Each structure stands twice: as structure tokens, then as C-alpha cells.
PDB file of C-alpha atoms in Angstrom:
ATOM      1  CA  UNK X   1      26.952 -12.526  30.274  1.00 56.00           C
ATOM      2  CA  UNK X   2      28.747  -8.977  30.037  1.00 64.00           C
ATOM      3  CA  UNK X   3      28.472  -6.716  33.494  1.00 73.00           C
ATOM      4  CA  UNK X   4      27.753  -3.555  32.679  1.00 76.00           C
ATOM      5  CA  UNK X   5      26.105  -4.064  29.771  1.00 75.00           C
ATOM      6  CA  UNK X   6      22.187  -3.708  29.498  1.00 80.00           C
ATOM      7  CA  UNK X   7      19.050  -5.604  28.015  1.00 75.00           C
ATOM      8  CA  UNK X   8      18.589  -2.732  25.722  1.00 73.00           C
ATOM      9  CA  UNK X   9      22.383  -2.878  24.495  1.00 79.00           C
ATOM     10  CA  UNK X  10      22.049  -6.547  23.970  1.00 78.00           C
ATOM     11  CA  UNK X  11      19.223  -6.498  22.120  1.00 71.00           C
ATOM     12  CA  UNK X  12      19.896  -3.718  19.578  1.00 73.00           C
ATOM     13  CA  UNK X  13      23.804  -5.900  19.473  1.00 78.00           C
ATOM     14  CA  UNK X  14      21.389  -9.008  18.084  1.00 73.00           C
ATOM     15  CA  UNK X  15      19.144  -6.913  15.726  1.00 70.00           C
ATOM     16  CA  UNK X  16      22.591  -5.448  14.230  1.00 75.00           C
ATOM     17  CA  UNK X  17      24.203  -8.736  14.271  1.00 75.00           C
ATOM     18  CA  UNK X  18      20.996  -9.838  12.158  1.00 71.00           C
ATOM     19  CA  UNK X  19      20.965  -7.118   9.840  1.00 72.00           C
ATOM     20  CA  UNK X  20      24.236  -7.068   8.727  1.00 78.00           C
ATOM     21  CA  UNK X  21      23.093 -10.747   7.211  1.00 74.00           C
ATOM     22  CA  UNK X  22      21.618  -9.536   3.875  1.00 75.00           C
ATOM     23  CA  UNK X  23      19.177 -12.275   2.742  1.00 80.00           C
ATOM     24  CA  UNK X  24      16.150 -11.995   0.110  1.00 86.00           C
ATOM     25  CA  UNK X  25      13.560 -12.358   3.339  1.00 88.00           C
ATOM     26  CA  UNK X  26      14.180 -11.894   6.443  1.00 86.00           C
ATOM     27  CA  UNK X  27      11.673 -12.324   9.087  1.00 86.00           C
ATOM     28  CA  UNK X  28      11.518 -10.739  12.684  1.00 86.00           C
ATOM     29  CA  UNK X  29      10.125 -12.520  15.716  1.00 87.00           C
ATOM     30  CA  UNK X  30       9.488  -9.239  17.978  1.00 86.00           C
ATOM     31  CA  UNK X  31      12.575  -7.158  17.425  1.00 80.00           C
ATOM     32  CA  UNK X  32      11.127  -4.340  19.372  1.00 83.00           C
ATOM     33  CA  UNK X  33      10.341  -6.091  22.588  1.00 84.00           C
ATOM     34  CA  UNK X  34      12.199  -4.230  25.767  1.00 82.00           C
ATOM     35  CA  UNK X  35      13.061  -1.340  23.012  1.00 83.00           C
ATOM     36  CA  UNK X  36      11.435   2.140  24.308  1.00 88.00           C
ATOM     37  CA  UNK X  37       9.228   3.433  21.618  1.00 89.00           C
ATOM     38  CA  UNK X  38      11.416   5.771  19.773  1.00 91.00           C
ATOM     39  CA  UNK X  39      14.367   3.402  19.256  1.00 89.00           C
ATOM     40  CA  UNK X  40      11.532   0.939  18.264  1.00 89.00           C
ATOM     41  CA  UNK X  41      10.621   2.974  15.893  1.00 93.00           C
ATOM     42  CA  UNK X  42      14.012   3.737  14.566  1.00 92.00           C
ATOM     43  CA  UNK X  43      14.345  -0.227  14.426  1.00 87.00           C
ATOM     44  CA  UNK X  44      11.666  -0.711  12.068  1.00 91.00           C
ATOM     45  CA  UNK X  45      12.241   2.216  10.270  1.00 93.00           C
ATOM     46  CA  UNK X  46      15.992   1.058   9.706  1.00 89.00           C
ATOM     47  CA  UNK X  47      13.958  -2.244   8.415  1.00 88.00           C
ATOM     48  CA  UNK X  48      11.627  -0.496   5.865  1.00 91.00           C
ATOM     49  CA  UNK X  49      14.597   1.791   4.473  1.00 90.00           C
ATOM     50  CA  UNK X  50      17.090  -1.454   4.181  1.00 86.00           C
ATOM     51  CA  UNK X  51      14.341  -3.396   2.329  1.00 88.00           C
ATOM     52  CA  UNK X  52      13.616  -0.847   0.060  1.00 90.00           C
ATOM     53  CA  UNK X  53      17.236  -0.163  -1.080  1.00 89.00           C
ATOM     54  CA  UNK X  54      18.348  -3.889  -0.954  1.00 88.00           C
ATOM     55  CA  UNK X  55      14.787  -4.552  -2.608  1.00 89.00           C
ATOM     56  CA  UNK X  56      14.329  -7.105   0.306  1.00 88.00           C
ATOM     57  CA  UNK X  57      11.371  -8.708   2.228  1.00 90.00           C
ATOM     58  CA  UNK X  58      11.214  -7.977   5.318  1.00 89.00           C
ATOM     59  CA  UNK X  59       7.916  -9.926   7.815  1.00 90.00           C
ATOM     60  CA  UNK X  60       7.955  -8.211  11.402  1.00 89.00           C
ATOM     61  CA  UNK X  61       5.743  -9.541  14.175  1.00 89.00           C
ATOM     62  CA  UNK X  62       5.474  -6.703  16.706  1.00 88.00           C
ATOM     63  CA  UNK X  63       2.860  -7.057  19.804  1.00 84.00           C
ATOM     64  CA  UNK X  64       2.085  -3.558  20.429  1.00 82.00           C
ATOM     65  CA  UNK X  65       3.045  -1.303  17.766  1.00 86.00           C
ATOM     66  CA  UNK X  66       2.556   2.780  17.713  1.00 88.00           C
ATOM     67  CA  UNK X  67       0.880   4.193  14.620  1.00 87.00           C
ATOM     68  CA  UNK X  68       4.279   4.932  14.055  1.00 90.00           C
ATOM     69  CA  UNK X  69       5.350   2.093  12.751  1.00 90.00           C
ATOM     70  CA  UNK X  70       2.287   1.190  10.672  1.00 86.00           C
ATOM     71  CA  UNK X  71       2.736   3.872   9.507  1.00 86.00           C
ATOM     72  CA  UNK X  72       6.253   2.289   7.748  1.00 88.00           C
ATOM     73  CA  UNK X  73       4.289  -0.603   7.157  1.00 88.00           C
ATOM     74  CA  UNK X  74       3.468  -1.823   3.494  1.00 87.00           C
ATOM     75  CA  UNK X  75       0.753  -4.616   4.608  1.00 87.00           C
ATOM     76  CA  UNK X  76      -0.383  -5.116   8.171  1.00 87.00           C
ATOM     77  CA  UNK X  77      -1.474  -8.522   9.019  1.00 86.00           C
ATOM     78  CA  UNK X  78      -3.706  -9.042  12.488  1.00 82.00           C
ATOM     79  CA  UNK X  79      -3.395 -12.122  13.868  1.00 82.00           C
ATOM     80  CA  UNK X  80      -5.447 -13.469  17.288  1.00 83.00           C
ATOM     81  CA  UNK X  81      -5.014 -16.344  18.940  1.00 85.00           C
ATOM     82  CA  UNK X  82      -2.854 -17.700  15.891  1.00 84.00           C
ATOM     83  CA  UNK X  83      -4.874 -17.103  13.238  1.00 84.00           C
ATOM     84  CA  UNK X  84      -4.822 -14.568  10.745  1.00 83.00           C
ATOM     85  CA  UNK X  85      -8.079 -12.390  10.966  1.00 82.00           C
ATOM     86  CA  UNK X  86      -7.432  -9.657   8.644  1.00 80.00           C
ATOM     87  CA  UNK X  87      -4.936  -7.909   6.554  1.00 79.00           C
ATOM     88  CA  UNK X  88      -4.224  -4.588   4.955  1.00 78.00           C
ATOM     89  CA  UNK X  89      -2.485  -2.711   2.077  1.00 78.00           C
ATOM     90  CA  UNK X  90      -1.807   0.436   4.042  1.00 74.00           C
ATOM     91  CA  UNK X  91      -1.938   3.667   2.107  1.00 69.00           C
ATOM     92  CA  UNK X  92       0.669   5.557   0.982  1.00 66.00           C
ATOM     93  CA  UNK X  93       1.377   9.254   1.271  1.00 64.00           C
ATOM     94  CA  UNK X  94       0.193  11.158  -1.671  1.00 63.00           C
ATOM     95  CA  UNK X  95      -2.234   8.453  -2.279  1.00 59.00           C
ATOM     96  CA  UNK X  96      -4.956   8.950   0.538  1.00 60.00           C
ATOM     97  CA  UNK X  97      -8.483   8.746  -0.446  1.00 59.00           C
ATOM     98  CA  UNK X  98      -7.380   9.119  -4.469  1.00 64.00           C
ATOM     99  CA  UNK X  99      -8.702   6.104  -5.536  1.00 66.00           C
ATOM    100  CA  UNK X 100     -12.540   5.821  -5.885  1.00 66.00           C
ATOM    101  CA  UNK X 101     -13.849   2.999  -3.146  1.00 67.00           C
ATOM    102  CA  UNK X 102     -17.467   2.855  -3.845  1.00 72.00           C
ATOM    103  CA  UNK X 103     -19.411   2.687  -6.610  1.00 77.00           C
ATOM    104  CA  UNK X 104     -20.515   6.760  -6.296  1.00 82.00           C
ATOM    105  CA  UNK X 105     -17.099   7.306  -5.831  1.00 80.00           C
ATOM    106  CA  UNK X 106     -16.264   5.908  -9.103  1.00 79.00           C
ATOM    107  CA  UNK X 107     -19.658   7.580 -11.212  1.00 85.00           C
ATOM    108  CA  UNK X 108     -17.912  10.921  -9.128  1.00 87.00           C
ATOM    109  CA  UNK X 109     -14.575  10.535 -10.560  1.00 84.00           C
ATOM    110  CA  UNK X 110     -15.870   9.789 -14.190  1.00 85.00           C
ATOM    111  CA  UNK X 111     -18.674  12.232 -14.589  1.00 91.00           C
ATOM    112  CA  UNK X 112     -15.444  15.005 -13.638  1.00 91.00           C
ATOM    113  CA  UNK X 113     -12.660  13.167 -16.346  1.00 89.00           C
ATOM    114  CA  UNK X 114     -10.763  14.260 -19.165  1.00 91.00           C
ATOM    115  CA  UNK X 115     -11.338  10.772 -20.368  1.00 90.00           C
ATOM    116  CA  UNK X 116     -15.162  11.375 -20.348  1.00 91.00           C
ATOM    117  CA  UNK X 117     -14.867  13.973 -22.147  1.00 94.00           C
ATOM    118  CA  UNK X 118     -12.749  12.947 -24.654  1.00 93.00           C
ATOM    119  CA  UNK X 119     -15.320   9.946 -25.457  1.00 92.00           C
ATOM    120  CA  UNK X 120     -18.162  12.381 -25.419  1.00 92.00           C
ATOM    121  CA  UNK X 121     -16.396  14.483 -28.324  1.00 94.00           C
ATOM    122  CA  UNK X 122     -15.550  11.442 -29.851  1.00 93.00           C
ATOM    123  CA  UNK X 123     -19.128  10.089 -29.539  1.00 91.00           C
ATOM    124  CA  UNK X 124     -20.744  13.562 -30.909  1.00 91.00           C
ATOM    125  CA  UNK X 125     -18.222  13.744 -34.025  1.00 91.00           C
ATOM    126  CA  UNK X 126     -19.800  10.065 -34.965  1.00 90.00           C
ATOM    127  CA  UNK X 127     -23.171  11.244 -34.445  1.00 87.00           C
ATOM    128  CA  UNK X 128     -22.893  13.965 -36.656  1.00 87.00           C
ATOM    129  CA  UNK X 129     -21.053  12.134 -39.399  1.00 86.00           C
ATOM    130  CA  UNK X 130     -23.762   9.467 -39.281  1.00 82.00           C
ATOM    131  CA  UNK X 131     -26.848  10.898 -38.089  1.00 79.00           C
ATOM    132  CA  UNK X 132     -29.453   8.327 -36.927  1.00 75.00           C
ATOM    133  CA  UNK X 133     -33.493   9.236 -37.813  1.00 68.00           C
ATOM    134  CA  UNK X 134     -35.870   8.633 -40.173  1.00 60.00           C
ATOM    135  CA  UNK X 135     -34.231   9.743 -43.355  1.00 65.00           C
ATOM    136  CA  UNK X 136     -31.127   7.760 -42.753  1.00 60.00           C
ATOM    137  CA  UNK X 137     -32.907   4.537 -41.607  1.00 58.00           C
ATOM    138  CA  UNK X 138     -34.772   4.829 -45.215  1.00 61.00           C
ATOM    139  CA  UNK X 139     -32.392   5.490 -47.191  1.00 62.00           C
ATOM    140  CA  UNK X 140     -30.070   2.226 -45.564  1.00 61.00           C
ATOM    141  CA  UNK X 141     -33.466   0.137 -46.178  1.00 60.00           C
ATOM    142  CA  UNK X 142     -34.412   1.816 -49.308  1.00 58.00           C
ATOM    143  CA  UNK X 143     -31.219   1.108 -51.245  1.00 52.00           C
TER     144      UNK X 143
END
């Protein structure tokens, strides 16, 4: 043991230690544990931003984390009492709510698309090439 050297100090000493280690996945068993919440936070976030550039994996367990940090999460997996009991793809900024999620969402989003549109023009072109009545069901029968 060092004297004068504090819990803190040792523990962001392991998680650089650790980090310098560049491996594919990397998986970490609560980092943040004695860490106040800001340097926490600036652990994790060191985590997302190093697995991004390295185009790493990076698993975290974390026991009581501020919205923060899900906030740099990518998936967020709740475990209790062992066992996983849900998980979720967390959104990303410029992405909120852009996606439709229900089923009026999606009639919503189509009714208001270029794509729609498009069809609809397509649709009433074909129609008036090959109008469909009387005189043109005859005249397929007829000949």
C-alpha cells in the first residue's frame, strides 16, 4: 500500500492501467464504484469515445448510474437478482421519436410522404393510359 495516496487515486490508476490494454472487448466489472459522479461520468464517457475510435466493445456493469451515463450508453441491459429482465437500444440524438412506433404512427408518416405521392402519380398515369370500365372490359372480351 502507498501512504498518501487515496481510494479514488487508486482506482482511476487501475481503470488507466486497464485502458491502456487495447483489446477487441473489454468488459468492466463496476469501474465507477467509490468514483464521485462527475469523474464517473468522465470514466464512462472516456469508455464510449475510446470504443468508438478504436471501433471496440466495450460491456460496463455499473450499480447506480446517473442518466448521465445512459445517456453514453448504446444498449442498456437491466439485470435483477442475476438475471437479465430487459434490455434497450437507447436513442440517439437527432433520432428521438423519428421513427414511427405504432401502427398510426406509421399510416401518419405515409399518408404525409414524398414516396406516397410519387406512387399515387405513378398509379394515376396507369389509370389513364389504361382506363378500366365498360368499354375497355368489352373490347378485351370482344376481340
Amino acid at each position: 500500500m502507498i501512504r498518501g495516496v487515496s481510494g479514488g487515486e487508486k482506482k482511476r490508476t487501475s481503470i488507466a492501467e486497464a485502458f491502456i490494454a487495447t483489446t477487441p472487448i473489454q468488459a468492466w466489472d463496476n469501474t465507477t464504484r467509490g468514483l464521485d459522479s462527475l469523474t464517473a461520468l468522465k470514466v464512462v464517457t472516456t469508455l464510449k469515445r475510446s470504443a468508438v475510435t478504436r471501433g471496440t466493445c466495450v460491456m460496463v456493469s455499473l450499480y447506480q448510474a446517473s442518466p448521465a451515463i445512459y445517456d453514453q450508453c448504446d444498449k442498456v441491459s437491466l439485470l435483477y437478482e442475476g438475471r437479465q429482465i430487459t434490455q434497450v437500444n437507447m436513442v440517439k440524438q437527432g433520432f428521438e421519436s423519428k421513427a414511427p412506433c405504432s401502427l398510426e404512427d406509421f399510416v401518419g408518416v405515409w399518408l404525409k410522404s414524398a414516396e406516397r405521392e410519387a406512387l399515387i402519380e405513378k398509379i394515376e398515369g396507369y389509370n389513364s393510359e389504361h382506363p378500366i370500365g365498360q368499354d375497355t372490359m368489352h373490347r378485351y372480351h370482344s376481340g
